[in-house]
C-alpha positions as YAML, in Angstrom:
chain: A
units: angstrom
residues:
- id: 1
  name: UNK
  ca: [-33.73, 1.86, 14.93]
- id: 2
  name: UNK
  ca: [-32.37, 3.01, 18.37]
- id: 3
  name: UNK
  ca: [-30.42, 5.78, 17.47]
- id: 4
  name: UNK
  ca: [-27.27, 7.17, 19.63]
- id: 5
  name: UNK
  ca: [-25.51, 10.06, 18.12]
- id: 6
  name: UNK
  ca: [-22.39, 11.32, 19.62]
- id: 7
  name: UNK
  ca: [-20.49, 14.89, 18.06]
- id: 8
  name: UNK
  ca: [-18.04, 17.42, 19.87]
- id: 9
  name: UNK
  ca: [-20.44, 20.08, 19.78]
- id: 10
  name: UNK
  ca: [-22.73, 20.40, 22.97]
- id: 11
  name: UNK
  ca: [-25.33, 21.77, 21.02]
- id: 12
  name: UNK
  ca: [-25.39, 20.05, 18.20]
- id: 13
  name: UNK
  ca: [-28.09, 20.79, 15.46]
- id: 14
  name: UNK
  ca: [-29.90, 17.62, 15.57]
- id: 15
  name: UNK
  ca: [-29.12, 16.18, 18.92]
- id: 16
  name: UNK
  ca: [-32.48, 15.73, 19.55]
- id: 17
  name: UNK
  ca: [-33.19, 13.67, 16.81]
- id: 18
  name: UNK
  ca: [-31.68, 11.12, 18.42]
- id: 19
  name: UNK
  ca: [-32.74, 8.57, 21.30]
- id: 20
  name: UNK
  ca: [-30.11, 9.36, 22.93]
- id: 21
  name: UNK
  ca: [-26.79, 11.71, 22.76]
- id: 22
  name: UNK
  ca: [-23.20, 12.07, 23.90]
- id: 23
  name: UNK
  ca: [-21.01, 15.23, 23.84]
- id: 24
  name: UNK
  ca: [-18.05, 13.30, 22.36]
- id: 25
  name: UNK
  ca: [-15.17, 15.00, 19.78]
- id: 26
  name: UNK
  ca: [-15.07, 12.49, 16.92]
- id: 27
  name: UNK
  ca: [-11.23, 12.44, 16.96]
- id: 28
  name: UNK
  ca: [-11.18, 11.35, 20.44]
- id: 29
  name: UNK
  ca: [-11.10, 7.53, 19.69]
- id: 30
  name: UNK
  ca: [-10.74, 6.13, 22.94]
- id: 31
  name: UNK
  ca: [-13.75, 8.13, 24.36]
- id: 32
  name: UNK
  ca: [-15.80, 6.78, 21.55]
- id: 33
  name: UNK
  ca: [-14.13, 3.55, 21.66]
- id: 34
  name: UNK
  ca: [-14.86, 3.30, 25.61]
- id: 35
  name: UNK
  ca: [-18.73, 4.01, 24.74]
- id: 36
  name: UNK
  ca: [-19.06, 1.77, 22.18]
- id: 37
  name: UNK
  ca: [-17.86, -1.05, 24.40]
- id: 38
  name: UNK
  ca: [-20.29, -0.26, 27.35]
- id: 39
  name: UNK
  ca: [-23.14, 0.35, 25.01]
- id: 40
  name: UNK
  ca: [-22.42, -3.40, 23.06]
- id: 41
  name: UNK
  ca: [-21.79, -4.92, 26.67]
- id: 42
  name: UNK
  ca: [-25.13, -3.49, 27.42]
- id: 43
  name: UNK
  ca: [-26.66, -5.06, 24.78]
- id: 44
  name: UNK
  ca: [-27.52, -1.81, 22.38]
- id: 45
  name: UNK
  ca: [-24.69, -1.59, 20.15]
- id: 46
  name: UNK
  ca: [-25.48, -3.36, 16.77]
- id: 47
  name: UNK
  ca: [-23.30, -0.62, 14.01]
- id: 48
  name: UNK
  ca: [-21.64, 2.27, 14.28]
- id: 49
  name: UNK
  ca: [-21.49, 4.80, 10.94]
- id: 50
  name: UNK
  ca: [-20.45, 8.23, 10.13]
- id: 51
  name: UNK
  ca: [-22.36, 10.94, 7.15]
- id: 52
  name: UNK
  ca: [-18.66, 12.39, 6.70]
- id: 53
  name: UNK
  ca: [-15.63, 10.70, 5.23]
- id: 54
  name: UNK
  ca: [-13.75, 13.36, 7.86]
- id: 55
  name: UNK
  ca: [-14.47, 11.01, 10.89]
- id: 56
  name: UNK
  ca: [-14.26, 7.46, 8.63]
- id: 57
  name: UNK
  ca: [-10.87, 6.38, 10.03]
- id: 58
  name: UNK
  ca: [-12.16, 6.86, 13.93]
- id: 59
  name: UNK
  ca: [-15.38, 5.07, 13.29]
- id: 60
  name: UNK
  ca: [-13.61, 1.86, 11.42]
- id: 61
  name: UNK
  ca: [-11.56, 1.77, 14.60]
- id: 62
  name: UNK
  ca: [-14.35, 1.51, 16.97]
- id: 63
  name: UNK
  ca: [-15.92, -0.97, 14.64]
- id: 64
  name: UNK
  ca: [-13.00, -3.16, 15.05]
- id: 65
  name: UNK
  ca: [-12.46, -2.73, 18.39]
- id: 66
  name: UNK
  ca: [-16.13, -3.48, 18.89]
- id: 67
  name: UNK
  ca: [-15.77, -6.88, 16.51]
- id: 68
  name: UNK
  ca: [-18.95, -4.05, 14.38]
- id: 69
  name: UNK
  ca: [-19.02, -4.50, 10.14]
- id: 70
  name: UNK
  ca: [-16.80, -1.75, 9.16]
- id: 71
  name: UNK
  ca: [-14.66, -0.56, 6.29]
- id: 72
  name: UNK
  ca: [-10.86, -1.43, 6.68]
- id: 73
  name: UNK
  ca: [-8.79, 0.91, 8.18]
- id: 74
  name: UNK
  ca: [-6.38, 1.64, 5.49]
- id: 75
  name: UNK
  ca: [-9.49, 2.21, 3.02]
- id: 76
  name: UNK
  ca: [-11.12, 4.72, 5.63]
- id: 77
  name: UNK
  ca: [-7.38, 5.91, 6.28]
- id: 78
  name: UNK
  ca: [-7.67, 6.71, 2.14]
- id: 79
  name: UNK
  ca: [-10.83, 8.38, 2.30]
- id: 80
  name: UNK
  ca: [-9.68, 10.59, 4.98]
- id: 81
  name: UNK
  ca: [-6.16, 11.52, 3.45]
- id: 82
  name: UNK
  ca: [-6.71, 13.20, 0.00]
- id: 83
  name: UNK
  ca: [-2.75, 11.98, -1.13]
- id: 84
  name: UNK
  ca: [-3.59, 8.53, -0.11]
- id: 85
  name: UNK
  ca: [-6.79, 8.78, -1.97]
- id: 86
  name: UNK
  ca: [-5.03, 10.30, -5.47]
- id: 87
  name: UNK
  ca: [-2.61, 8.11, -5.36]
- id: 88
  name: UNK
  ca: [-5.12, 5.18, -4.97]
- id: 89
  name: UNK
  ca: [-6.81, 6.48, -7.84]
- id: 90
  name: UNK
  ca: [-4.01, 7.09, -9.55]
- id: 91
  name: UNK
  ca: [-2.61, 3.10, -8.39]
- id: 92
  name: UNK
  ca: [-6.47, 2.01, -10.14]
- id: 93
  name: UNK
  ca: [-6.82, 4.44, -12.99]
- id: 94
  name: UNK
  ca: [-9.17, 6.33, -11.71]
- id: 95
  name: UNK
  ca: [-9.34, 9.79, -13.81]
- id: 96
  name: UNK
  ca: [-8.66, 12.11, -11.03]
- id: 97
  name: UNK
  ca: [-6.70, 15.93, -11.07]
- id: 98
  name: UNK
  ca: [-3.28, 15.72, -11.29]
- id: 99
  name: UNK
  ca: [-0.80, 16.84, -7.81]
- id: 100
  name: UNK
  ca: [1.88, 17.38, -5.62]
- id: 101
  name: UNK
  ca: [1.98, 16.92, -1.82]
- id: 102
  name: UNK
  ca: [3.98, 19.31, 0.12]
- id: 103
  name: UNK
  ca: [4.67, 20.26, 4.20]
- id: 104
  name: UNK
  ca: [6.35, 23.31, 5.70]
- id: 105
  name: UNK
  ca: [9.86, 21.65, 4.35]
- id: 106
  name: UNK
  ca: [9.10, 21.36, 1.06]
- id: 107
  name: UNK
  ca: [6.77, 24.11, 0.57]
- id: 108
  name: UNK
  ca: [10.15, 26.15, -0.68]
- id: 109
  name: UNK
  ca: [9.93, 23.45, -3.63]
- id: 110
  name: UNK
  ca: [6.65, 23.76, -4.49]
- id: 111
  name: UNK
  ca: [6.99, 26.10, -8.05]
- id: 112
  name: UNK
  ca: [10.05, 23.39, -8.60]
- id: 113
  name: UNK
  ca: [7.62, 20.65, -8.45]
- id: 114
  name: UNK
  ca: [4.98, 22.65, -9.83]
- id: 115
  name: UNK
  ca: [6.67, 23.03, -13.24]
- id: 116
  name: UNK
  ca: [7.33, 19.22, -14.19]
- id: 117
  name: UNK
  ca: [3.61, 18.53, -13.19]
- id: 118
  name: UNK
  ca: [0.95, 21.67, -12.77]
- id: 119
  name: UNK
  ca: [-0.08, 24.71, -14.30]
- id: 120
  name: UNK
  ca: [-1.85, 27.77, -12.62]
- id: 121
  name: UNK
  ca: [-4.51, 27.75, -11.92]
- id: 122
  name: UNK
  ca: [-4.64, 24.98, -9.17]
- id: 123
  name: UNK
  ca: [-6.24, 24.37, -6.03]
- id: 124
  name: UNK
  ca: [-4.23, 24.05, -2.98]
- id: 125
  name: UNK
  ca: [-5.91, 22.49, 0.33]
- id: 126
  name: UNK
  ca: [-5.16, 20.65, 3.50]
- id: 127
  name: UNK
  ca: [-4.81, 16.83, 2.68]
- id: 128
  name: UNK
  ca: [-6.91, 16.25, 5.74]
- id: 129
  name: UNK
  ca: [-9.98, 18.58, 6.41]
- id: 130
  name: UNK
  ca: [-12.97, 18.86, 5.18]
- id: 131
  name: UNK
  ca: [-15.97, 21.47, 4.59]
- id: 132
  name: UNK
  ca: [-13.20, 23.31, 2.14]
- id: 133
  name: UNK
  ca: [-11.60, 24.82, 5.15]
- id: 134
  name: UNK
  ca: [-8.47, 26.97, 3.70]
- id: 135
  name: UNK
  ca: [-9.44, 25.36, -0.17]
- id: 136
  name: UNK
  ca: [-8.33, 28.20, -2.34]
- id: 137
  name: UNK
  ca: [-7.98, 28.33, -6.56]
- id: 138
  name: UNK
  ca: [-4.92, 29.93, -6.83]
- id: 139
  name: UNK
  ca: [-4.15, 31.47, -10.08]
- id: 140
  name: UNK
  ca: [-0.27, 33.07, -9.58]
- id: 141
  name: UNK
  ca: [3.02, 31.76, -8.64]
- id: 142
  name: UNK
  ca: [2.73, 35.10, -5.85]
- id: 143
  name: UNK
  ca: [-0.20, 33.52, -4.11]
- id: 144
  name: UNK
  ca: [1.18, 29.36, -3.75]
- id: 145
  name: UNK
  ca: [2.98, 30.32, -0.55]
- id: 146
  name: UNK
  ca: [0.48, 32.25, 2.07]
- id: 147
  name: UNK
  ca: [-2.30, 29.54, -0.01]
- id: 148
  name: UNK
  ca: [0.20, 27.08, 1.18]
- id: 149
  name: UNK
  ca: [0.89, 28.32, 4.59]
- id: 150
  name: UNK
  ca: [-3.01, 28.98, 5.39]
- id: 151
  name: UNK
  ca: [-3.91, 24.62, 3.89]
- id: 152
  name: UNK
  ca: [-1.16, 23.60, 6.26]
- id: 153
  name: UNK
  ca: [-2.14, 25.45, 9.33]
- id: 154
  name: UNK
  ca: [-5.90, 24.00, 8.82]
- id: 155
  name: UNK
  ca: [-4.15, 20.20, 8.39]
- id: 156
  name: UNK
  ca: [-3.67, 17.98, 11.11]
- id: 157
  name: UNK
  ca: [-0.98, 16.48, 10.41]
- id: 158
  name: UNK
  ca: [0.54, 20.21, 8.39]
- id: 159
  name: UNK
  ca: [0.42, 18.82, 5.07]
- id: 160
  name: UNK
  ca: [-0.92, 20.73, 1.88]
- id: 161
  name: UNK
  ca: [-1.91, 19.07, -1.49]
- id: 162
  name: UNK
  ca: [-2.04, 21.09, -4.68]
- id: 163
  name: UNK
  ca: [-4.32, 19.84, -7.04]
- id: 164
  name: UNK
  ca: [-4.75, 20.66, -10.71]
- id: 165
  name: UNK
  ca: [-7.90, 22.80, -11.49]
- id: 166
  name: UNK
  ca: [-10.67, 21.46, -13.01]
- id: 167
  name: UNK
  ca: [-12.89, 23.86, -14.43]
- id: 168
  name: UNK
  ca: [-16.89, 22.68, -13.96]
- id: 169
  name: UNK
  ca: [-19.80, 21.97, -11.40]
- id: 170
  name: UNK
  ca: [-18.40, 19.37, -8.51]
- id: 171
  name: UNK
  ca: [-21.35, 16.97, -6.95]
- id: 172
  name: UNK
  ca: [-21.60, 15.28, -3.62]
- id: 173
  name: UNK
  ca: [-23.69, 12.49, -2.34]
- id: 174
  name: UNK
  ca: [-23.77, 11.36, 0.83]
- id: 175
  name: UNK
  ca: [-26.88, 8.95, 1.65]
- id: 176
  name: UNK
  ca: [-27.58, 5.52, 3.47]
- id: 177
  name: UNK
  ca: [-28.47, 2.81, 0.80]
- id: 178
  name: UNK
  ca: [-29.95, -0.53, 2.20]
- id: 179
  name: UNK
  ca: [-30.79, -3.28, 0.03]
- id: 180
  name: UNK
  ca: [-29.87, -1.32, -2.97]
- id: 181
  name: UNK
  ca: [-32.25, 2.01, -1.50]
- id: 182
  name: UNK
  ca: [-31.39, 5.08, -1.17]
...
């Protein structure tokens, strides 16, 4: 494989690793959209992916706009927005913790909704970020609203989800299969 990797960060850990390398932000869509079109014109464009569910939405975009195999956009729109993702479990039965979405003008609500629904301790986090940026277990009624206040500030789109706790070890995978191969 011919391997272009583009990320925001100039100095990106393993920029190197690649054939070839483009300072792009992975939000900016058009940017990335723009290079994926010269790159297929060009002839060296064959699939675009991304290791992070963070950035899923902007590559399915450029994968349509470059006619590319991709996920849809409302399913990468799902994986990027943890309501739209519990309540698509919740839609298919998936067991998943139990919550309440809430934004700077609801956030007032919050014990209200709290009480017909969660318990403390919960977890209260941006519904769209990722690394656990501002992810805190909060175990008081005192600490929902700066727990609140610090999820929204770190969400694009200033929207807090407050998840029931769930006690245990949490796993991640992230890994290219091909023909059934990790």
């Amino acid at each position: 494989l011919y391997v272009i990797a583009v990320d925001g960060n100039p100095n990106a850990v393993s920029k190197d690793l690649a054939d070839e390398f483009y300072p792009i932000d992975l939000k900016d869509t058009e940017s990335l959209i723009s290079l994926a079109l010269r790159l297929k014109t060009q002839g060296g464009l064959d699939g675009v992916f991304t290791a992070a569910t963070d950035f899923s939405f902007s590559v399915s975009t450029v994968a349509q706009q470059c006619h590319l195999p991709s996920h849809s956009l409302q399913a990468a729109l799902n994986a990027t927005d943890k309501v739209k993702m519990r309540e698509c479990f919740k839609d298919h039965q998936v067991p998943s913790p139990k919550f309440i979405s809430v934004d700077a003008s609801s956030k007032n609500q919050a014990n209200n909704l709290m009480k017909s629904n969660l318990s403390f301790p919960v977890v209260v986090k941006p519904v769209d970020n990722m690394g656990s940026r501002a992810c805190k277990k909060v175990e008081s009624q005192q600490d929902l609203g700066s727990a609140i206040d610090e999820a929204i500030a770190f969400s694009k789109t200033g929207r807090a989800i407050i998840e029931e706790y769930m006690d245990g070890p949490e796993f991640s995978l992230e890994a290219l299969v091909y023909d059934g191969t990790i």
